[in-house]
């Protein structure tokens, strides 16, 4: 029976890894549908190559930084926190695969914010640094207890910082790193007039944008539910809370966003981002409220960024992942309380302090990494390249090459 249980756990985590891997297609099509046609190929290539670079960086460096496990020793002596990595049907190996898909979400998140004007290879350098060093450093602090920060929070505020599926560790960290990247890059050419007024750039393809959102929504149930990492820990509460938060985000984005399809499809994602932290401790009504707040917050944050603060975050990844992730980390300390129908085991102050530490770390890291790259190798396309579009400038082919040939008269 023990062998059967181990095999079942391996299969469970593997299915989670595959579902989160599929979410990267969602990231890709969400970006493809939002950017202009001249940048669609670049969006697709960035996401898949970023995943490849993330895999190498996390395999050789990042996983060791987070969990102290190295894959560089001979197979016969490789060992992890629970013993031989090749024992237990390779459970520790498939756990690496699962956690890799989380790490690779960091550059996938950033990609949407820096779209249409970022250089290709400097971004791959940033991806290697972020998934090899920056993200695993904070991941290990929260999910592996590194450096004693969790112990300090627990002793000071009555509970450890709780982030079941990564509202802070993944989404807020990715979103606040993206803020640094977007600010260092500057706005797209022609986005703002000299008087500061906004020039509208509508999404290029609403069906692709919607497809990306749907893929992410479906994959998110692997992201959240399979974060239990074993059949013993799985609970339907996480699934239902994820569902309710998604619905809450859709409905408030529908109302606050005035029936805008981009806001509606991103509202679903905002709710899912926010519920990650407390999906295992909230009451479903609390999850619905969390998602609803997140949907409205995303719409407000996106409009503030574009219209008031002049932060040209193309997909709104800072409002979506950064702001809603921060809100979700804090909301876990509210709706997770027994007094509000939650499972308990959390405190408001622990969630507030842990969440603020996470976003401060990520914001500093984003400005440092992209600031250094900007000063050394440069991170922005030349004006002529940006005008032509990243597809032709970087990849020498557009998303619709036959149409391009017809329009050029060839």
Coordinates of C-alpha atoms in Angstrom, one line a residue:
X1 CA 0.0 0.0 0.0
X2 CA 2.9 2.4 0.7
X3 CA 4.2 1.9 -2.8
X4 CA 0.7 2.6 -4.2
X5 CA 0.5 5.8 -2.1
X6 CA 3.9 7.0 -3.3
X7 CA 3.0 6.3 -6.9
X8 CA -0.3 8.2 -6.4
X9 CA 1.5 11.2 -4.9
X10 CA 4.0 11.2 -7.8
X11 CA 1.1 11.2 -10.3
X12 CA -0.8 13.9 -8.4
X13 CA 2.2 16.3 -8.3
X14 CA 3.1 15.5 -11.9
X15 CA -0.5 16.4 -13.1
X16 CA -0.1 19.6 -11.1
X17 CA 3.1 20.4 -12.9
X18 CA 1.6 19.7 -16.3
X19 CA -1.4 21.9 -15.5
X20 CA 0.8 24.8 -14.5
X21 CA 3.1 24.2 -17.5
X22 CA -0.1 24.6 -19.6
X23 CA -0.7 28.0 -17.9
X24 CA 2.4 29.3 -19.8
X25 CA 0.4 28.9 -23.0
X26 CA -2.2 31.1 -21.3
X27 CA 0.4 33.7 -20.5
X28 CA 1.5 33.6 -24.1
X29 CA -1.9 34.0 -25.6
X30 CA -3.0 36.7 -23.1
X31 CA 0.0 38.7 -24.3
X32 CA -0.5 37.9 -28.0
X33 CA -4.1 39.1 -27.8
X34 CA -3.1 42.3 -26.0
X35 CA -0.1 43.5 -28.0
X36 CA -0.2 44.9 -31.5
X37 CA 0.1 42.5 -34.4
X38 CA 3.7 43.5 -35.1
X39 CA 4.7 42.1 -31.7
X40 CA 2.7 38.9 -31.5
X41 CA 5.5 36.5 -32.6
X42 CA 7.8 38.0 -30.1
X43 CA 5.3 37.4 -27.3
X44 CA 5.1 33.7 -28.2
X45 CA 8.8 33.2 -28.5
X46 CA 9.6 35.1 -25.3
X47 CA 7.3 32.9 -23.2
X48 CA 8.7 29.5 -24.4
X49 CA 12.3 30.6 -24.4
X50 CA 12.0 32.2 -21.0
X51 CA 10.6 28.8 -19.8
X52 CA 13.7 27.0 -21.2
X53 CA 16.1 29.5 -19.6
X54 CA 14.2 29.2 -16.3
X55 CA 14.4 25.5 -16.3
X56 CA 18.2 25.5 -16.7
X57 CA 18.7 28.3 -14.1
X58 CA 16.4 26.7 -11.6
X59 CA 17.8 23.2 -12.1
X60 CA 21.4 24.1 -11.7
X61 CA 21.1 27.0 -9.2
X62 CA 17.7 28.1 -8.1
X63 CA 16.4 24.9 -6.5
X64 CA 19.6 24.6 -4.5
X65 CA 19.2 28.3 -3.3
X66 CA 15.7 27.6 -2.2
X67 CA 15.9 24.1 -0.8
X68 CA 19.5 23.2 -0.5
X69 CA 19.2 20.4 -3.1
X70 CA 21.9 20.0 -5.8
X71 CA 21.5 18.0 -9.0
X72 CA 25.2 18.2 -9.8
X73 CA 26.5 15.2 -7.9
X74 CA 26.5 11.7 -9.5
X75 CA 23.1 10.0 -9.6
X76 CA 24.2 7.4 -7.1
X77 CA 24.9 10.0 -4.4
X78 CA 22.4 12.8 -5.1
X79 CA 20.3 13.4 -2.1
X80 CA 17.7 15.9 -1.1
X81 CA 16.0 16.9 2.1
X82 CA 14.1 13.6 2.3
X83 CA 16.9 11.3 1.1
X84 CA 17.7 9.9 -2.3
X85 CA 16.0 11.9 -5.1
X86 CA 15.6 8.7 -7.2
X87 CA 13.8 6.9 -4.4
X88 CA 10.0 7.0 -3.8
X89 CA 9.4 6.7 -7.6
X90 CA 11.2 10.0 -8.0
X91 CA 8.8 12.1 -5.9
X92 CA 11.4 14.7 -5.1
X93 CA 12.2 15.0 -8.8
X94 CA 8.6 15.6 -9.8
X95 CA 8.3 18.1 -7.0
X96 CA 11.2 20.0 -8.6
X97 CA 9.2 20.0 -11.9
X98 CA 6.2 21.4 -10.1
X99 CA 8.1 24.1 -8.3
X100 CA 10.0 25.0 -11.5
X101 CA 6.7 25.8 -13.2
X102 CA 6.1 28.3 -10.4
X103 CA 9.5 29.8 -10.8
X104 CA 9.1 30.2 -14.6
X105 CA 5.9 32.2 -13.9
X106 CA 8.1 35.1 -12.8
X107 CA 9.5 36.0 -16.3
X108 CA 6.2 35.1 -17.8
X109 CA 4.5 37.7 -15.6
X110 CA 7.2 40.3 -16.4
X111 CA 6.9 39.6 -20.1
X112 CA 3.5 41.2 -20.4
X113 CA 4.6 44.4 -18.7
X114 CA 7.7 45.0 -20.9
X115 CA 6.0 44.0 -24.2
X116 CA 6.6 45.7 -27.5
X117 CA 9.9 47.5 -26.6
X118 CA 12.2 45.2 -24.7
X119 CA 15.3 43.7 -26.2
X120 CA 15.3 39.9 -26.4
X121 CA 18.6 38.6 -25.1
X122 CA 18.9 41.1 -22.2
X123 CA 15.5 39.8 -21.0
X124 CA 16.8 36.2 -21.1
X125 CA 19.7 37.4 -18.9
X126 CA 17.2 38.9 -16.5
X127 CA 15.3 35.6 -16.5
X128 CA 18.4 33.6 -15.6
X129 CA 19.2 35.9 -12.7
X130 CA 15.6 36.1 -11.4
X131 CA 14.9 32.3 -11.6
X132 CA 18.3 31.3 -10.5
X133 CA 18.9 33.7 -7.6
X134 CA 16.3 36.3 -6.8
X135 CA 13.0 34.3 -6.8
X136 CA 14.5 31.2 -5.1
X137 CA 16.0 33.3 -2.3
X138 CA 12.6 34.5 -1.2
X139 CA 10.9 31.2 -2.1
X140 CA 13.2 29.4 0.3
X141 CA 12.6 32.0 3.1
X142 CA 8.8 31.4 3.0
X143 CA 8.4 27.8 1.9
X144 CA 11.5 26.2 3.3
X145 CA 12.1 28.4 6.5
X146 CA 15.5 29.7 5.4
X147 CA 17.2 32.4 7.5
X148 CA 14.6 32.1 10.3
X149 CA 12.3 34.9 9.1
X150 CA 9.2 32.6 9.4
X151 CA 10.2 31.8 13.0
X152 CA 10.6 35.5 13.8
X153 CA 7.2 36.3 12.3
X154 CA 5.6 33.5 14.3
X155 CA 7.2 34.5 17.5
X156 CA 6.3 38.2 17.0
X157 CA 2.7 37.9 15.6
X158 CA 1.4 34.6 16.7
X159 CA 1.6 32.7 13.4
X160 CA 4.0 32.1 10.6
X161 CA 3.4 33.9 7.3
X162 CA 0.9 31.8 5.3
X163 CA 1.1 31.7 1.5
X164 CA -0.4 28.4 0.4
X165 CA 0.0 28.8 -3.3
X166 CA 1.9 31.9 -3.9
X167 CA -0.1 35.2 -3.8
X168 CA 3.1 36.8 -2.5
X169 CA 5.9 34.3 -3.3
X170 CA 5.0 34.0 -7.0
X171 CA 2.5 36.7 -8.0
X172 CA 3.4 39.7 -5.9
X173 CA 7.1 39.0 -6.4
X174 CA 6.7 38.7 -10.1
X175 CA 4.5 41.8 -10.3
X176 CA 6.7 44.1 -8.2
X177 CA 9.8 43.0 -10.1
X178 CA 7.9 43.8 -13.3
X179 CA 7.3 47.3 -11.9
X180 CA 11.0 48.0 -11.9
X181 CA 11.4 46.6 -15.4
X182 CA 8.5 48.7 -16.8
X183 CA 9.8 51.9 -15.1
X184 CA 13.4 51.3 -16.3
X185 CA 12.2 50.7 -19.9
X186 CA 9.9 53.7 -20.1
X187 CA 6.6 54.1 -22.1
X188 CA 6.2 52.8 -25.6
X189 CA 6.7 55.2 -28.5
X190 CA 3.5 57.2 -29.1
X191 CA 1.8 56.1 -25.9
X192 CA 1.6 59.6 -24.4
X193 CA 1.3 63.0 -26.1
X194 CA 3.5 65.9 -25.0
X195 CA 0.7 67.3 -22.8
X196 CA 0.6 63.9 -21.0
X197 CA -2.7 62.7 -22.5
X198 CA -3.0 59.0 -23.3
X199 CA -3.1 57.7 -26.9
X200 CA -5.2 54.5 -26.9
X201 CA -3.7 51.3 -28.1
X202 CA -6.5 48.7 -28.2
X203 CA -5.9 45.0 -27.9
X204 CA -5.1 43.4 -31.2
X205 CA -7.1 40.2 -30.8
X206 CA -9.8 39.8 -28.1
X207 CA -10.4 36.1 -28.9
X208 CA -6.7 35.3 -28.3
X209 CA -6.8 37.4 -25.1
X210 CA -9.8 35.5 -24.0
X211 CA -8.2 32.1 -24.9
X212 CA -5.2 33.1 -22.8
X213 CA -7.4 33.9 -19.8
X214 CA -9.4 30.7 -20.1
X215 CA -6.2 28.6 -20.3
X216 CA -4.8 30.3 -17.2
X217 CA -8.1 29.9 -15.3
X218 CA -8.2 26.1 -16.0
X219 CA -4.6 25.6 -15.2
X220 CA -4.9 27.6 -11.9
X221 CA -6.8 24.7 -10.3
X222 CA -3.5 22.7 -10.7
X223 CA -1.6 25.7 -9.4
X224 CA -3.7 26.0 -6.3
X225 CA -5.1 22.5 -5.5
X226 CA -1.9 20.6 -6.3
X227 CA 0.1 23.0 -4.0
X228 CA -0.9 20.4 -1.3
X229 CA 1.9 18.3 -3.0
X230 CA 0.3 15.0 -1.7
X231 CA -3.0 13.2 -1.8
X232 CA -3.1 13.4 2.0
X233 CA -3.1 17.2 2.0
X234 CA -5.5 17.8 -0.9
X235 CA -8.9 19.4 -0.1
X236 CA -11.9 20.4 -2.1
X237 CA -11.9 23.7 -0.1
X238 CA -9.0 25.0 -2.2
X239 CA -10.8 24.1 -5.5
X240 CA -14.1 25.8 -4.4
X241 CA -12.3 28.8 -3.0
X242 CA -10.4 29.2 -6.3
X243 CA -13.7 29.0 -8.2
X244 CA -15.5 31.5 -6.0
X245 CA -12.6 34.0 -6.2
X246 CA -12.5 33.7 -9.9
X247 CA -16.2 34.4 -10.2
X248 CA -15.9 37.3 -7.8
X249 CA -13.2 38.9 -9.9
X250 CA -15.2 38.5 -13.1
X251 CA -18.3 40.1 -11.7
X252 CA -16.7 43.1 -10.1
X253 CA -14.5 43.7 -13.2
X254 CA -17.6 43.5 -15.3
X255 CA -19.2 46.3 -13.2
X256 CA -16.2 48.5 -12.4
X257 CA -14.7 48.0 -15.9
X258 CA -18.0 48.9 -17.6
X259 CA -18.3 45.6 -19.5
X260 CA -14.9 45.9 -21.1
X261 CA -13.8 42.4 -22.3
X262 CA -10.2 43.0 -21.4
X263 CA -11.1 43.9 -17.8
X264 CA -13.5 41.0 -17.5
X265 CA -11.1 38.3 -18.6
X266 CA -8.3 39.8 -16.5
X267 CA -10.7 40.1 -13.6
X268 CA -11.0 36.4 -13.4
X269 CA -7.2 36.2 -13.1
X270 CA -7.1 39.0 -10.5
X271 CA -9.4 36.9 -8.3
X272 CA -7.3 33.8 -8.7
X273 CA -4.1 35.7 -7.9
X274 CA -5.6 37.1 -4.7
X275 CA -6.9 33.8 -3.4
X276 CA -3.7 31.8 -3.7
X277 CA -2.4 32.6 -0.3
X278 CA -5.5 31.7 1.7
X279 CA -7.3 29.3 -0.6
X280 CA -6.8 26.5 2.0
X281 CA -8.0 28.5 5.1
X282 CA -10.8 30.8 3.8
X283 CA -14.5 30.2 3.8
X284 CA -15.9 30.2 0.2
X285 CA -17.8 33.4 1.0
X286 CA -14.5 35.0 2.1
X287 CA -12.9 33.7 -1.2
X288 CA -15.7 35.3 -3.2
X289 CA -15.2 38.6 -1.4
X290 CA -11.4 38.4 -1.9
X291 CA -11.9 37.8 -5.6
X292 CA -14.4 40.6 -5.9
X293 CA -12.1 43.1 -4.2
X294 CA -9.2 42.0 -6.5
X295 CA -11.3 42.4 -9.7
X296 CA -12.2 46.0 -8.8
X297 CA -8.6 46.6 -7.6
X298 CA -7.2 45.5 -11.0
X299 CA -9.5 47.8 -13.0
X300 CA -8.6 50.8 -10.7
X301 CA -4.9 50.0 -10.7
X302 CA -4.7 49.5 -14.5
X303 CA -6.4 52.8 -15.2
X304 CA -4.3 54.6 -12.6
X305 CA -1.1 53.3 -14.1
X306 CA -2.0 54.2 -17.6
X307 CA -3.8 57.5 -17.1
X308 CA -2.5 59.0 -13.9
X309 CA 0.9 57.6 -13.1
X310 CA 2.0 57.2 -16.8
X311 CA 3.4 53.7 -16.1
X312 CA 3.0 52.0 -19.5
X313 CA 2.5 48.4 -18.1
X314 CA 1.1 46.8 -21.3
X315 CA -0.8 44.0 -19.8
X316 CA -1.3 45.5 -16.4
X317 CA 0.9 42.9 -14.7
X318 CA 1.8 45.2 -11.7
X319 CA -1.9 45.8 -10.9
X320 CA -2.9 42.2 -11.6
X321 CA -0.1 40.3 -10.0
X322 CA 1.6 42.9 -7.8
X323 CA -1.3 44.8 -6.3
X324 CA -3.8 41.9 -6.2
X325 CA -1.1 39.5 -5.0
X326 CA -0.3 41.9 -2.1
X327 CA -4.0 42.3 -1.3
X328 CA -4.5 38.5 -1.3
X329 CA -1.6 38.0 1.1
X330 CA -3.2 40.4 3.5
X331 CA -6.7 39.1 2.9
X332 CA -5.6 35.7 4.0
X333 CA -5.1 37.2 7.5
X334 CA -8.6 38.6 7.4
X335 CA -10.9 36.0 5.8
X336 CA -8.8 33.1 7.1
X337 CA -9.6 34.0 10.7
X338 CA -12.1 31.7 12.5
X339 CA -14.1 34.8 13.5
X340 CA -14.9 35.3 9.7
X341 CA -15.6 31.6 9.0
X342 CA -12.1 30.6 8.1
X343 CA -10.0 27.7 9.3
X344 CA -7.7 29.8 11.5
X345 CA -4.0 29.4 12.1
X346 CA -3.3 32.9 10.6
X347 CA -3.1 36.4 12.0
X348 CA -3.6 39.7 10.3
X349 CA -0.2 41.1 11.4
X350 CA 1.7 38.1 10.3
X351 CA 0.1 38.4 6.9
X352 CA 0.6 42.1 6.7
X353 CA 4.3 42.0 7.6
X354 CA 5.1 39.0 5.5
X355 CA 3.4 40.5 2.5
X356 CA 5.1 43.9 2.8
X357 CA 8.5 42.2 3.2
X358 CA 7.8 40.3 0.0
X359 CA 6.8 43.2 -2.1
X360 CA 9.7 45.4 -0.8
X361 CA 12.2 42.7 -1.6
X362 CA 10.7 42.2 -5.1
X363 CA 10.5 46.0 -5.9
X364 CA 14.2 46.5 -4.9
X365 CA 15.3 43.5 -6.9
X366 CA 13.4 44.6 -10.0
X367 CA 15.0 48.0 -10.0
X368 CA 18.4 46.6 -9.3
X369 CA 18.4 43.8 -11.9
X370 CA 16.9 45.9 -14.7
X371 CA 18.8 49.0 -13.7
X372 CA 22.1 47.2 -14.0
X373 CA 21.2 45.6 -17.3
X374 CA 20.0 49.0 -18.6
X375 CA 23.4 50.5 -17.8
X376 CA 25.5 47.7 -19.1
X377 CA 23.9 45.9 -22.1
X378 CA 20.8 48.0 -22.6
X379 CA 17.2 46.7 -22.3
X380 CA 15.2 48.7 -24.9
X381 CA 14.9 48.3 -28.6
X382 CA 16.2 51.1 -30.8
X383 CA 13.5 53.5 -32.1
X384 CA 13.5 52.1 -35.6
X385 CA 13.3 48.6 -34.3
X386 CA 10.4 49.4 -32.0
X387 CA 8.6 51.2 -34.8
X388 CA 9.0 48.2 -37.1
X389 CA 7.9 45.9 -34.3
X390 CA 9.7 43.2 -32.3
X391 CA 8.6 40.5 -34.7
X392 CA 10.5 41.7 -37.7
X393 CA 13.3 43.4 -35.8
X394 CA 14.1 40.4 -33.6
X395 CA 12.7 37.3 -35.4
X396 CA 12.6 38.5 -39.0
X397 CA 9.1 37.2 -39.5
X398 CA 5.6 38.5 -38.6
X399 CA 2.5 36.7 -37.3
X400 CA 0.9 37.0 -40.8
X401 CA 3.8 36.8 -43.3
X402 CA 1.6 36.3 -46.3
X403 CA -0.4 39.5 -45.5
X404 CA 2.9 41.3 -45.0
X405 CA 4.1 40.3 -48.5
X406 CA 0.8 41.4 -50.0
X407 CA 0.9 44.7 -48.4
X408 CA 4.5 45.3 -49.4
X409 CA 3.6 44.6 -53.1
X410 CA 5.6 41.4 -53.4

